[in-house]
Backbone as ProteinMPNN parsed JSONL, in Angstrom:
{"seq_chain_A": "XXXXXXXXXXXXXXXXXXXXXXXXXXXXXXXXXXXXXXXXXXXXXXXXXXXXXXXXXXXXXXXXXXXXXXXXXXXXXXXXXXXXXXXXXXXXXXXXXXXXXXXXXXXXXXXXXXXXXXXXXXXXXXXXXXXXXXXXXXXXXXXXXXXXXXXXXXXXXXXXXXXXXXXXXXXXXXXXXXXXXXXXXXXXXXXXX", "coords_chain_A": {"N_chain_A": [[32.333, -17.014, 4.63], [31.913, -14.333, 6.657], [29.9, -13.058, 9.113], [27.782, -9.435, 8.98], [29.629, -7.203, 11.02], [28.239, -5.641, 14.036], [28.801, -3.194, 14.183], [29.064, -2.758, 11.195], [26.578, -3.577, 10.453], [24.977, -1.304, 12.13], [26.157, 0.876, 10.719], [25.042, 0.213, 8.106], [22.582, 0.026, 8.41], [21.965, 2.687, 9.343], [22.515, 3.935, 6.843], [20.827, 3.025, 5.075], [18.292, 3.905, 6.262], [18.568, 7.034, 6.081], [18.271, 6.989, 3.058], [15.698, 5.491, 2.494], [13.721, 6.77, 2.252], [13.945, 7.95, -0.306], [13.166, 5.757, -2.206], [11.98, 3.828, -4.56], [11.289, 0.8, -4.134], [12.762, -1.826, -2.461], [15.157, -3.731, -2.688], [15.968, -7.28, -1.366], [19.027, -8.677, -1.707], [20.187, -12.034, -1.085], [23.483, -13.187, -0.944], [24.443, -15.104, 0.611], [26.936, -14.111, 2.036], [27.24, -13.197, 4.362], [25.935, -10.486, 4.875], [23.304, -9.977, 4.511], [22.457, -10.463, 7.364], [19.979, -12.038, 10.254], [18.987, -9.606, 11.777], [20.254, -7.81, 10.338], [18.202, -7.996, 7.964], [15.883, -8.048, 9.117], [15.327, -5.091, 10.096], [15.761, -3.657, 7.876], [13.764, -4.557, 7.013], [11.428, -3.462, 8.303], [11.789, -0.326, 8.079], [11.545, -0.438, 5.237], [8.673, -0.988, 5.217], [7.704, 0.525, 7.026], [8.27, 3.091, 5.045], [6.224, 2.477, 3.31], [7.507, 1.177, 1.088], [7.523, -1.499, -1.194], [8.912, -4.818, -0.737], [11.954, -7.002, -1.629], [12.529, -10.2, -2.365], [15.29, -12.07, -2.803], [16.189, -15.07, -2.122], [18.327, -16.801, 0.303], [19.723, -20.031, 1.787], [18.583, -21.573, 4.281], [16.82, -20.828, 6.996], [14.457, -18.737, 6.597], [12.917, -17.099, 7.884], [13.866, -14.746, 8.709], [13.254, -13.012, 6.77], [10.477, -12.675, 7.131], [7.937, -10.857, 7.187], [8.35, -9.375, 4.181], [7.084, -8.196, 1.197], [7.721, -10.182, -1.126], [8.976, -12.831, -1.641], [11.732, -14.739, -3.512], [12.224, -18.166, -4.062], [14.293, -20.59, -6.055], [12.976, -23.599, -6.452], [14.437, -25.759, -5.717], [15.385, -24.552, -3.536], [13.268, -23.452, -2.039], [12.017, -26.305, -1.556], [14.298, -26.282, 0.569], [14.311, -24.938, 2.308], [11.621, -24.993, 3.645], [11.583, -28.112, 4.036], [10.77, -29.791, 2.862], [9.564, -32.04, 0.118], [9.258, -31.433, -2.703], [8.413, -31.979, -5.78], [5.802, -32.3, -7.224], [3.106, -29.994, -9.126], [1.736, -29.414, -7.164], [2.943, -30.331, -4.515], [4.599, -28.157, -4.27], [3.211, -26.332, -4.419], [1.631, -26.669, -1.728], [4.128, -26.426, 0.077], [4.396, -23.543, -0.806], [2.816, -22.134, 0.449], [3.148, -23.141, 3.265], [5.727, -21.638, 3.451], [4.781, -19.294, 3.037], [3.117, -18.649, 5.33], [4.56, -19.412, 7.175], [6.579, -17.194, 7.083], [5.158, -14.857, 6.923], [5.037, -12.973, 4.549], [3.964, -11.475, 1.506], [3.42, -12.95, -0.574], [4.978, -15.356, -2.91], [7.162, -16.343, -4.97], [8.035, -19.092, -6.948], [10.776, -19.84, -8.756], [11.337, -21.859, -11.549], [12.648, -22.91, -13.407], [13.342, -24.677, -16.14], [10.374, -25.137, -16.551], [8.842, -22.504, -15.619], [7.305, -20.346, -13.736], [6.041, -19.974, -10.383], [3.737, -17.827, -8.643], [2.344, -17.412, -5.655], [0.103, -15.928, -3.669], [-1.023, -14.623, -1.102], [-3.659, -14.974, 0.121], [-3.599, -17.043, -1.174], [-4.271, -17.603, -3.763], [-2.918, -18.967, -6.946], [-0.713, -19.165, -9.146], [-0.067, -20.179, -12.161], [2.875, -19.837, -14.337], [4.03, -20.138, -17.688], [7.17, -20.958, -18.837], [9.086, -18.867, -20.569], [11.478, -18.72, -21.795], [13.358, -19.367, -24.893], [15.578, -21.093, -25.746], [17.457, -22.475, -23.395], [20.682, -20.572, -22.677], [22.504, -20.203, -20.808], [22.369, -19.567, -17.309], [22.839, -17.784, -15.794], [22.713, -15.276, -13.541], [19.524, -15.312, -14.013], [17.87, -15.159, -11.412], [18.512, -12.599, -10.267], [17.921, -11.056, -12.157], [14.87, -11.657, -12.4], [14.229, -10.497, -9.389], [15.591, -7.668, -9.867], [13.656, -6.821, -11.653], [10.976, -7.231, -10.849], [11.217, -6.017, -8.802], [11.117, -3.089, -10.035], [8.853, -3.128, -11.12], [6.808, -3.451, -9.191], [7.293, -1.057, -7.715], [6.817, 0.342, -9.79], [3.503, 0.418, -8.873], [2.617, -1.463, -10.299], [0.501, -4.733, -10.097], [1.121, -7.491, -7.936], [0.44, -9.807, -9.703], [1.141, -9.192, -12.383], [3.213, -8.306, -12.238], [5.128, -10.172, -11.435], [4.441, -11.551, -13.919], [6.054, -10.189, -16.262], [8.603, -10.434, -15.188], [8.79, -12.766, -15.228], [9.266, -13.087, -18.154], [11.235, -11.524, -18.77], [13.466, -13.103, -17.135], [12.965, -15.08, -19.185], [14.185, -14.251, -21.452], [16.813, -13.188, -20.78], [18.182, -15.902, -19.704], [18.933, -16.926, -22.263], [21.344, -15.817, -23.56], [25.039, -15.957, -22.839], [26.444, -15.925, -19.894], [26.548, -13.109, -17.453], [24.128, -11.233, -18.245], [22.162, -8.392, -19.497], [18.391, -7.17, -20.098], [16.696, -5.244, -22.382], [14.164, -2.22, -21.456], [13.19, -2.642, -24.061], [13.45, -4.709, -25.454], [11.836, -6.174, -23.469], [9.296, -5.027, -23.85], [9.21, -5.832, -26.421], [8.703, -7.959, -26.62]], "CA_chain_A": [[32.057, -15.601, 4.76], [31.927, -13.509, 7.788], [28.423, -12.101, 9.261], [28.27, -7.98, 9.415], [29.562, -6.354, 12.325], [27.653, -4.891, 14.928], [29.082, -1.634, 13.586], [28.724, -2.46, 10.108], [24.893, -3.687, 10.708], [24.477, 0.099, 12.189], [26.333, 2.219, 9.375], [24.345, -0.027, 6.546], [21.356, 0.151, 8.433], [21.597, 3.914, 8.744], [22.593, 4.642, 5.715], [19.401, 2.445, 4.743], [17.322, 4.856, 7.123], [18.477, 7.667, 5.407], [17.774, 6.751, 1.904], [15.143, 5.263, 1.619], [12.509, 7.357, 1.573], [13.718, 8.323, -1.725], [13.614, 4.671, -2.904], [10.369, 2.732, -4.74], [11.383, -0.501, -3.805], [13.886, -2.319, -1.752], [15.459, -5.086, -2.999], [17.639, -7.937, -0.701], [19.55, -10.028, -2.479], [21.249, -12.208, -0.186], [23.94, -14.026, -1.517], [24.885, -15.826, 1.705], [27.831, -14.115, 2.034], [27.003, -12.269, 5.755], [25.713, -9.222, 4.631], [22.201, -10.015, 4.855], [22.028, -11.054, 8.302], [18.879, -11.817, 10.098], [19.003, -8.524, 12.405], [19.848, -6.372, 9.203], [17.279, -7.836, 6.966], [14.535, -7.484, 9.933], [15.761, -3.929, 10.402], [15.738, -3.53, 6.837], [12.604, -4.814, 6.422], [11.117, -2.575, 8.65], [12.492, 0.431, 7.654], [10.87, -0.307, 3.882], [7.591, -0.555, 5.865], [7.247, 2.333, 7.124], [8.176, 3.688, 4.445], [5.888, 1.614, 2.664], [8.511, 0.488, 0.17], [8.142, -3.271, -1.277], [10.641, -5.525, -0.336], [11.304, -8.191, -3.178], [13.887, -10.664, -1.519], [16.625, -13.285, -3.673], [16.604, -15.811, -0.63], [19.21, -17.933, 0.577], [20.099, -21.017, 2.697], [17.491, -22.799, 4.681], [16.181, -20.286, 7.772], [14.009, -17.63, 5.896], [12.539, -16.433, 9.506], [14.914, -13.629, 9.003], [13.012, -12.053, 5.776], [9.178, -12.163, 7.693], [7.401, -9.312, 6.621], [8.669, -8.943, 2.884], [6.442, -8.399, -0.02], [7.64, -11.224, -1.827], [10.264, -13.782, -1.792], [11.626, -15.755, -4.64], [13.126, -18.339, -3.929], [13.625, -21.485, -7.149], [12.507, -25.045, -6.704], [15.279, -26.474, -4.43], [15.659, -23.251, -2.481], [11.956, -24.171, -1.313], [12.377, -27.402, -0.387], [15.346, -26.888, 1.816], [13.707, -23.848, 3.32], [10.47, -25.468, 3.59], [11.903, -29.288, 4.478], [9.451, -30.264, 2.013], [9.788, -32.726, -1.288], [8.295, -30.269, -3.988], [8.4, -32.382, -6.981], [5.09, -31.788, -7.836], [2.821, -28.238, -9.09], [0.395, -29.525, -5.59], [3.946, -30.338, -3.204], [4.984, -26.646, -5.021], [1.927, -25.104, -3.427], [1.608, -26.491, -0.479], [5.578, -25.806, 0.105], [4.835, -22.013, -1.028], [1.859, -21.78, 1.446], [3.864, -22.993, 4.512], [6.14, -20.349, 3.298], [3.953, -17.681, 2.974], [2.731, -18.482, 6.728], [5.582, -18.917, 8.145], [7.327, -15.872, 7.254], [4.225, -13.274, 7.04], [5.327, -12.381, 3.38], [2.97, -10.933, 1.408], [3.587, -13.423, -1.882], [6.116, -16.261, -2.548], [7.778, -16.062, -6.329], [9.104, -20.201, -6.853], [10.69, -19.85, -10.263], [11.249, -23.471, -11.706], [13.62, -23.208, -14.627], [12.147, -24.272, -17.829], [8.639, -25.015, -15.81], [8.39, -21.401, -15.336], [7.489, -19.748, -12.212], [4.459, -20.336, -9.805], [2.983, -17.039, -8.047], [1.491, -18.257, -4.411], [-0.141, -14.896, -3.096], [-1.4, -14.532, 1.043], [-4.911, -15.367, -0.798], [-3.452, -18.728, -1.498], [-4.38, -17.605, -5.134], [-1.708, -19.585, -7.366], [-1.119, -18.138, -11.201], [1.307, -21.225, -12.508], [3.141, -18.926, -15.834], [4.734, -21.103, -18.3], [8.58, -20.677, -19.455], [8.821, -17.406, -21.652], [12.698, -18.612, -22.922], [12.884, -20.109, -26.174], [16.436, -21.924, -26.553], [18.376, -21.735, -22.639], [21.995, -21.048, -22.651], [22.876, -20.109, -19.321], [20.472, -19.179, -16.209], [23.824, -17.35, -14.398], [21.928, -13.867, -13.094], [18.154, -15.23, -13.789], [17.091, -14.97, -9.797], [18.943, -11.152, -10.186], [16.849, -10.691, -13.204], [13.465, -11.75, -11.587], [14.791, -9.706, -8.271], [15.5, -6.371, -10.378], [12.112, -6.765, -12.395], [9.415, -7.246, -9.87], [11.267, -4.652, -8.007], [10.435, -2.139, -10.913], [7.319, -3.462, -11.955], [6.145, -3.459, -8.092], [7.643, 0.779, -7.573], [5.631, 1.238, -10.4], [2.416, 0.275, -8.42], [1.86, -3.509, -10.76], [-0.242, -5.562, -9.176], [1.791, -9.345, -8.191], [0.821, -11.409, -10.781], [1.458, -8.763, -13.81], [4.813, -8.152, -11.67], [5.601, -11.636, -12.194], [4.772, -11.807, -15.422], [7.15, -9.272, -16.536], [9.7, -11.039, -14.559], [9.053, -14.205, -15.948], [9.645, -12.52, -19.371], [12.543, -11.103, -18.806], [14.237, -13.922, -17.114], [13.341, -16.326, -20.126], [14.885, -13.665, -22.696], [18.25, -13.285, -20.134], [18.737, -16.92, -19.804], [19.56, -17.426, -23.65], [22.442, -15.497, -23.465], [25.938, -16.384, -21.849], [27.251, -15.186, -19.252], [25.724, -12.08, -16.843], [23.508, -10.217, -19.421], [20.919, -7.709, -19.261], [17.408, -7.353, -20.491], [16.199, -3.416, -22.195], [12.261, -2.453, -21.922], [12.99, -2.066, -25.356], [13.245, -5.758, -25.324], [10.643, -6.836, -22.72], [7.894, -4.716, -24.507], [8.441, -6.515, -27.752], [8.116, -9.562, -26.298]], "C_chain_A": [[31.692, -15.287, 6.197], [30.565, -12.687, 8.037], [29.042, -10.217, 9.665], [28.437, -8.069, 10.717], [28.743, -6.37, 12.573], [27.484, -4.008, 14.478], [28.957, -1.623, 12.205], [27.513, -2.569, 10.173], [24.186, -1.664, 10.91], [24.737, 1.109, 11.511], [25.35, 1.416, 8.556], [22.43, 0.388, 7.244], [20.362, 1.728, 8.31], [21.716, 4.705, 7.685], [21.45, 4.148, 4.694], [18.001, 3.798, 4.775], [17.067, 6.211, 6.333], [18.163, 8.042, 3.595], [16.142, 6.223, 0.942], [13.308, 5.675, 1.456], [12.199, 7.89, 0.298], [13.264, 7.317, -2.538], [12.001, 4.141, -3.872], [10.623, 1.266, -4.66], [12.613, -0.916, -3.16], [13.865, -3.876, -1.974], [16.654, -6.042, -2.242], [17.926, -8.834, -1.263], [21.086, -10.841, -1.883], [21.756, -13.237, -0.855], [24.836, -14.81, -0.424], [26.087, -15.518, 2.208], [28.185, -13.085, 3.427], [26.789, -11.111, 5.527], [24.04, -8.843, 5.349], [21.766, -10.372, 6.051], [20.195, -10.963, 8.934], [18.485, -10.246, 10.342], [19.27, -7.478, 11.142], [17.989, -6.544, 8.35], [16.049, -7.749, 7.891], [14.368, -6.097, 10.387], [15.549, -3.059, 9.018], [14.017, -3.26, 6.409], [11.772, -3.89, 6.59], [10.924, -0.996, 8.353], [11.435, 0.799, 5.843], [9.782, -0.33, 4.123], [7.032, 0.545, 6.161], [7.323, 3.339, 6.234], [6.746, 3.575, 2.847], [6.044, 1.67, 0.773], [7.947, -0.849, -0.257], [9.116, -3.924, -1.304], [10.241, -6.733, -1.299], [12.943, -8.949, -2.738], [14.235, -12.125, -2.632], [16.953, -13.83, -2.291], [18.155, -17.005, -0.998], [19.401, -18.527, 1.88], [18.896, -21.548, 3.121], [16.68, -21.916, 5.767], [15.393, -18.815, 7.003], [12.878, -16.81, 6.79], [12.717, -14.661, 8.833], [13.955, -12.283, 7.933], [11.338, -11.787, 6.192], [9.077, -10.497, 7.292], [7.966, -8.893, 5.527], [7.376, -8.776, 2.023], [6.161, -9.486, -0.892], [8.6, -11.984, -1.999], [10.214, -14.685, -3.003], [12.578, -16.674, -4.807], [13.06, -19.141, -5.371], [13.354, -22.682, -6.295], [13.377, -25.862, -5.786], [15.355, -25.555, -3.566], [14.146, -23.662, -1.512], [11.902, -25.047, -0.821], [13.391, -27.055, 0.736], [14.645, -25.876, 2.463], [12.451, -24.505, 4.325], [10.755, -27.519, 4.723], [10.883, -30.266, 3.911], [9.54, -31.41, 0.263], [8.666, -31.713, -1.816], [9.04, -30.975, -5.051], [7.392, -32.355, -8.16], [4.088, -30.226, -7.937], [1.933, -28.543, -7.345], [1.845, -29.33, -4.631], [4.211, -28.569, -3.397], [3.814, -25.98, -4.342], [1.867, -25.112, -2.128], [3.305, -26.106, 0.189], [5.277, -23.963, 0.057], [3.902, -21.713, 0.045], [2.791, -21.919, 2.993], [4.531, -21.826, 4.833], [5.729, -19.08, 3.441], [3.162, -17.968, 4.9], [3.898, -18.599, 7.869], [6.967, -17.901, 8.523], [6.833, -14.476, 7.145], [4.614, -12.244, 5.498], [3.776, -12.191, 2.493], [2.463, -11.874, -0.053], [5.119, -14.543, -1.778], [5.894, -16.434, -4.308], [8.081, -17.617, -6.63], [9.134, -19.546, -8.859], [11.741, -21.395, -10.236], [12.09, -23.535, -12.929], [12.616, -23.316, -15.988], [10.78, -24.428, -17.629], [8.232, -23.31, -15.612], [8.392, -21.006, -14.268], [6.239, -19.976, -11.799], [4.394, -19.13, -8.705], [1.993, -17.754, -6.552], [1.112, -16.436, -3.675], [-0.946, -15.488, -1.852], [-2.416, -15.0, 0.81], [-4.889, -16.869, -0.41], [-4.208, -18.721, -3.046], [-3.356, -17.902, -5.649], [-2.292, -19.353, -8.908], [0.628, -19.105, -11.102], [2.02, -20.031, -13.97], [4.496, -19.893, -16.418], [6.24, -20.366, -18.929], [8.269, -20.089, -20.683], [10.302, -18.403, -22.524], [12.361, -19.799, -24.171], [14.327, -21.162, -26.001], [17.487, -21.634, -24.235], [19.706, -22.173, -23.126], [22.576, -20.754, -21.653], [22.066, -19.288, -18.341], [21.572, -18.245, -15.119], [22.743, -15.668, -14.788], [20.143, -13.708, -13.315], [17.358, -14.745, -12.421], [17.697, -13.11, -10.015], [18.268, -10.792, -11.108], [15.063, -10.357, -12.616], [13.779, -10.771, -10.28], [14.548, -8.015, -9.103], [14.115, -6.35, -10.892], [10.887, -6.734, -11.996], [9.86, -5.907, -8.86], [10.84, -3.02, -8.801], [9.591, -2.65, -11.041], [6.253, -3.04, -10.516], [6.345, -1.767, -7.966], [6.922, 1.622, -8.04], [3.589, 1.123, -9.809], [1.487, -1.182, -9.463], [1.037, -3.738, -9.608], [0.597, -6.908, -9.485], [1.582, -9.797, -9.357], [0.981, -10.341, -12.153], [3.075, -8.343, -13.557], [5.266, -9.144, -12.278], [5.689, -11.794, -13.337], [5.496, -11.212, -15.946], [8.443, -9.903, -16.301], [10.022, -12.633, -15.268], [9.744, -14.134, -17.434], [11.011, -12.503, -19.246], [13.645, -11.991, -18.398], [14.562, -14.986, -18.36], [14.103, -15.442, -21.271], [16.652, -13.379, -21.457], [18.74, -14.569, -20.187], [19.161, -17.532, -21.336], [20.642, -16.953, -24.517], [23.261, -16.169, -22.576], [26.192, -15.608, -21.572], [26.322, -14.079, -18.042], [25.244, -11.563, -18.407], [22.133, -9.534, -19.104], [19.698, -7.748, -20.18], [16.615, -5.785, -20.762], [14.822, -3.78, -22.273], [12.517, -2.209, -23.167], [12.117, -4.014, -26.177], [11.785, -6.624, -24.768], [9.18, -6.421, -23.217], [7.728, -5.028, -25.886], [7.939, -7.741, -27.771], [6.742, -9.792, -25.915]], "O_chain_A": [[31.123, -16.167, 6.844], [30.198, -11.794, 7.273], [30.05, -9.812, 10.244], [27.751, -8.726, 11.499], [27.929, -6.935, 11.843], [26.35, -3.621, 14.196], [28.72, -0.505, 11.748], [26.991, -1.483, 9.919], [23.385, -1.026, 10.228], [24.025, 2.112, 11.457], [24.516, 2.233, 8.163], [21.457, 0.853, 6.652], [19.271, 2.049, 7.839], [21.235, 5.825, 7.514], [21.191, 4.764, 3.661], [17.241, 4.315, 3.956], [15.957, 6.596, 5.966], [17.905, 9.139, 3.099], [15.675, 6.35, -0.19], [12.296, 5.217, 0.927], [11.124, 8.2, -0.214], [12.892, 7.686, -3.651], [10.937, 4.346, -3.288], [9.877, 0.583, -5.363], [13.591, -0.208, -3.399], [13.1, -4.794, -1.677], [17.861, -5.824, -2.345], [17.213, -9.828, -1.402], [22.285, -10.598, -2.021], [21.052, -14.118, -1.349], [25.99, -15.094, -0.744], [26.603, -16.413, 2.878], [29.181, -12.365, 3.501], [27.626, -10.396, 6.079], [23.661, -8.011, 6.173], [20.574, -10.677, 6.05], [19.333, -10.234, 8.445], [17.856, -9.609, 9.497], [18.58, -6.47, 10.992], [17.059, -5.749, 8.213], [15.057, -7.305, 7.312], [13.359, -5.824, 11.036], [15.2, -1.88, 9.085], [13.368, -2.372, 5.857], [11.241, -3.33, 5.632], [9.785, -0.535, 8.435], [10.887, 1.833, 5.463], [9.216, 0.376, 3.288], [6.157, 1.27, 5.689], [6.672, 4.373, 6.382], [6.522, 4.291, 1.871], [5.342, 1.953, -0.198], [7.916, -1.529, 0.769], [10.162, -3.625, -1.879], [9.178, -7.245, -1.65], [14.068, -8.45, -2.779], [13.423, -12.947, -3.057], [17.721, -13.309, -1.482], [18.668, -17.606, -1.942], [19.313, -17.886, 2.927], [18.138, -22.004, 2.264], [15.493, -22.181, 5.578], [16.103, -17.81, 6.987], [12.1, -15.991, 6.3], [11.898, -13.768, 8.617], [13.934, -11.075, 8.17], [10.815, -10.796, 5.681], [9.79, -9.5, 7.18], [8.269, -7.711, 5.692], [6.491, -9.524, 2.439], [5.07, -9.826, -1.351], [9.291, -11.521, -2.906], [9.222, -15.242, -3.471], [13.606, -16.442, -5.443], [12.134, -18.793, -6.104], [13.682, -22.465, -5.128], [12.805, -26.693, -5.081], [15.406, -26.066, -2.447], [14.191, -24.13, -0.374], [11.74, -25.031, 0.399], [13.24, -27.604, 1.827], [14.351, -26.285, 3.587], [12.45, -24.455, 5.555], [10.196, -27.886, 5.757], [10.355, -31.25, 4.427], [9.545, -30.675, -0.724], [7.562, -31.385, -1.379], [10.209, -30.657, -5.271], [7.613, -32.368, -9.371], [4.219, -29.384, -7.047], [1.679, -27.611, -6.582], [1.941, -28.272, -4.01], [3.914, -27.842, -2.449], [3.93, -24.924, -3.719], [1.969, -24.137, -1.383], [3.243, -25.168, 0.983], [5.891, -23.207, 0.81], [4.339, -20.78, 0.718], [3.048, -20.943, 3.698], [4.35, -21.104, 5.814], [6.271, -18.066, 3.881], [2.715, -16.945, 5.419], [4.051, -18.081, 8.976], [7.8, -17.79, 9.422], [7.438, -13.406, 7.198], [4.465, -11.023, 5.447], [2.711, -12.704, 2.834], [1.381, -11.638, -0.591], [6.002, -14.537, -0.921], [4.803, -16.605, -4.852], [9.284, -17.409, -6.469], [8.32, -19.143, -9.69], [12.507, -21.845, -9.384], [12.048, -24.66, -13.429], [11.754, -22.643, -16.552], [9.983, -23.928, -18.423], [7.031, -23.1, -15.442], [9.405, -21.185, -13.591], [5.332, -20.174, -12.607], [5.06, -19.409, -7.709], [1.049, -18.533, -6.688], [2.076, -15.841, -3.193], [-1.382, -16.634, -1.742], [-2.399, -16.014, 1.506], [-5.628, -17.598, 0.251], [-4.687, -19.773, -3.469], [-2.409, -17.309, -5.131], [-3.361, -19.338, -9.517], [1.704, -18.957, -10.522], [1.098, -19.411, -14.501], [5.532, -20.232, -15.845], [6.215, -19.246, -19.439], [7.528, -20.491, -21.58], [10.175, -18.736, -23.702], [11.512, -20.683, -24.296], [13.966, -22.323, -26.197], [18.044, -20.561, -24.005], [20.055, -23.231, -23.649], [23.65, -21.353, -21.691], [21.217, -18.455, -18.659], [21.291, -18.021, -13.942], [22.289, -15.205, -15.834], [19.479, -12.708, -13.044], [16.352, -14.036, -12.456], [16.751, -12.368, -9.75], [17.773, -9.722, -10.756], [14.383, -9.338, -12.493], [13.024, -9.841, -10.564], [13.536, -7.333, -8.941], [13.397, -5.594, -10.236], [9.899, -6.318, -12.603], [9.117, -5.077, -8.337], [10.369, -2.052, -8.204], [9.794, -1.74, -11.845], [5.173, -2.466, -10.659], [5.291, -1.169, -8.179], [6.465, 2.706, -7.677], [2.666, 1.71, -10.374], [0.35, -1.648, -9.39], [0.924, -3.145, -8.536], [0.807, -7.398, -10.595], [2.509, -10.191, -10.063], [0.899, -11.015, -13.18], [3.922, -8.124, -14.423], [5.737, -9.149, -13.415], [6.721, -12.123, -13.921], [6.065, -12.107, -16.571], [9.313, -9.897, -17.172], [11.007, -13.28, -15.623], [10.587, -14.941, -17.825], [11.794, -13.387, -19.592], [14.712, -11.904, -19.007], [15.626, -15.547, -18.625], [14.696, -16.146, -22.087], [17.653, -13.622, -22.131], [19.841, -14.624, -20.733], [19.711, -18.631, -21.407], [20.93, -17.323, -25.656], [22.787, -16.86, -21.673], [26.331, -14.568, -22.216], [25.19, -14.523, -17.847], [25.922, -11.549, -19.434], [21.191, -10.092, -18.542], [19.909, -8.419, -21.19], [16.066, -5.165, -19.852], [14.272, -4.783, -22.727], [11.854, -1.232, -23.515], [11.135, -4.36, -26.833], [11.008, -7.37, -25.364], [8.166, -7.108, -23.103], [6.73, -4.775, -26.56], [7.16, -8.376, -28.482], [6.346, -10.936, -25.691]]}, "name": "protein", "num_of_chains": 1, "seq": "XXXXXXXXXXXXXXXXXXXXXXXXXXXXXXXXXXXXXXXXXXXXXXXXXXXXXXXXXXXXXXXXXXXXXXXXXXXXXXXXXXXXXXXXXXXXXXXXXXXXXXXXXXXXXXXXXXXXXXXXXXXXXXXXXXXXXXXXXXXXXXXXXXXXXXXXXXXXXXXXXXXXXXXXXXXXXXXXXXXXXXXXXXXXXXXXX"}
C-alpha cells in the first residue's frame, strides 16, 4: 500500500477540520494500508483536541509515535509486544508493556485486548482493571478490534468513564466473536447481556 499524498493528507485533513466539531468521538482505525500516516494521524489528533473529541485508535505495525496524544489505544497482545519490543506473556510483562506504552506515546489509556484472556485497561494512573472474557463459545474474532474501536468510541461520546467504556467493549466484542464472519452487535443485545 501506498502512503497518502501530500494533497490527499490536506483534503482528508480538511475535510476532518471541518467536521468535526460536529463529531463525539474520533475514531482511527489504521489498517496499515497508508491512510493513517504519521503526519495525518498527528494532525488528526490534534484537531480532536481542540475540539476536545476522544480519539480511540485500532493501532498498527510497530512505530505508534505517530498516535501520541490519543485517548486510548487498543492494541491486542502481539500488537504490544512488537510495538513495545517487549515479551508480554505474562498479566505483570502485559503491564509493564502497557505502561511503556502509555509513556511513550502520551495517550491517555492503553486498551490490550487478549482474546479469550479478555482485555487489560492500563490508565495514565497506572491503575490496571484486568476484565475477564465476556464470549461464551468463539467462532471467529474477524472485526473484534472494529468492535472494541466502535464501542469505546460511543461509550466514551457519551461521557463513560475508561473502565465502564471498556467494559462495554469487552461485552460486545465477546458476543461479536461467536458469530462468523463480519457481524454486528445491537444495544438491544449489549444491555441484555
Amino acid at each position: 500500500a501506498k502512503p497518502l499524498t501530500q494533497s490527499g493528507e490536506d483534503d482528508l485533513s480538511l475535510s476532518l477540520a471541518r467536521e468535526i466539531e460536529k463529531a463525539d468521538a474520533l475514531i482511527l482505525s489504521d489498517y496499515g494500508k497508508g491512510v493513517v500516516t504519521r503526519s495525518f494521524a498527528q494532525r488528526a489528533i490534534a484537531l480532536a483536541r481542540e475540539a476536545r473529541v476522544p480519539i480511540i485508535v485500532d493501532p498498527k505495525g510497530s512505530d505508534y509515535a505517530h498516535y501520541a496524544g490519543a485517548t486510548i489505544i487498543t492494541p491486542n497482545q502481539s500488537e504490544l509486544a512488537l510495538a513495545t519490543g517487549r515479551t508480554v506473556e505474562s498479566d505483570d510483562d502485559l503491564v509493564a508493556a502497557a505502561i511503556a506504552l502509555l509513556e511513550s506515546t502520551s495517550v491517555d489509556a492503553v486498551l490490550v485486548t487478549r482474546s479469550a484472556d479478555g482485555m487489560t485497561l492500563v490508565e495514565e494512573s497506572h491503575t490496571v482493571s484486568h476484565l475477564r472474557a465476556e464470549s461464551r463459545e468463539i467462532s471467529d474474532v474477524t472485526g473484534a478490534g472494529d468492535t472494541v474501536a466502535a464501542v469505546l468510541g460511543m461509550a466514551l461520546a457519551a461521557s463513560a468513564p475508561l473502565i465502564d467504556s471498556a467494559r462495554l467493549a469487552n461485552a460486545a466484542a465477546g458476543l461479536v466473536v461467536t458469530r462468523r464472519g463480519t457481524a454486528v452487535v445491537s444495544a438491544r443485545e449489549l444491555s441484555a447481556g
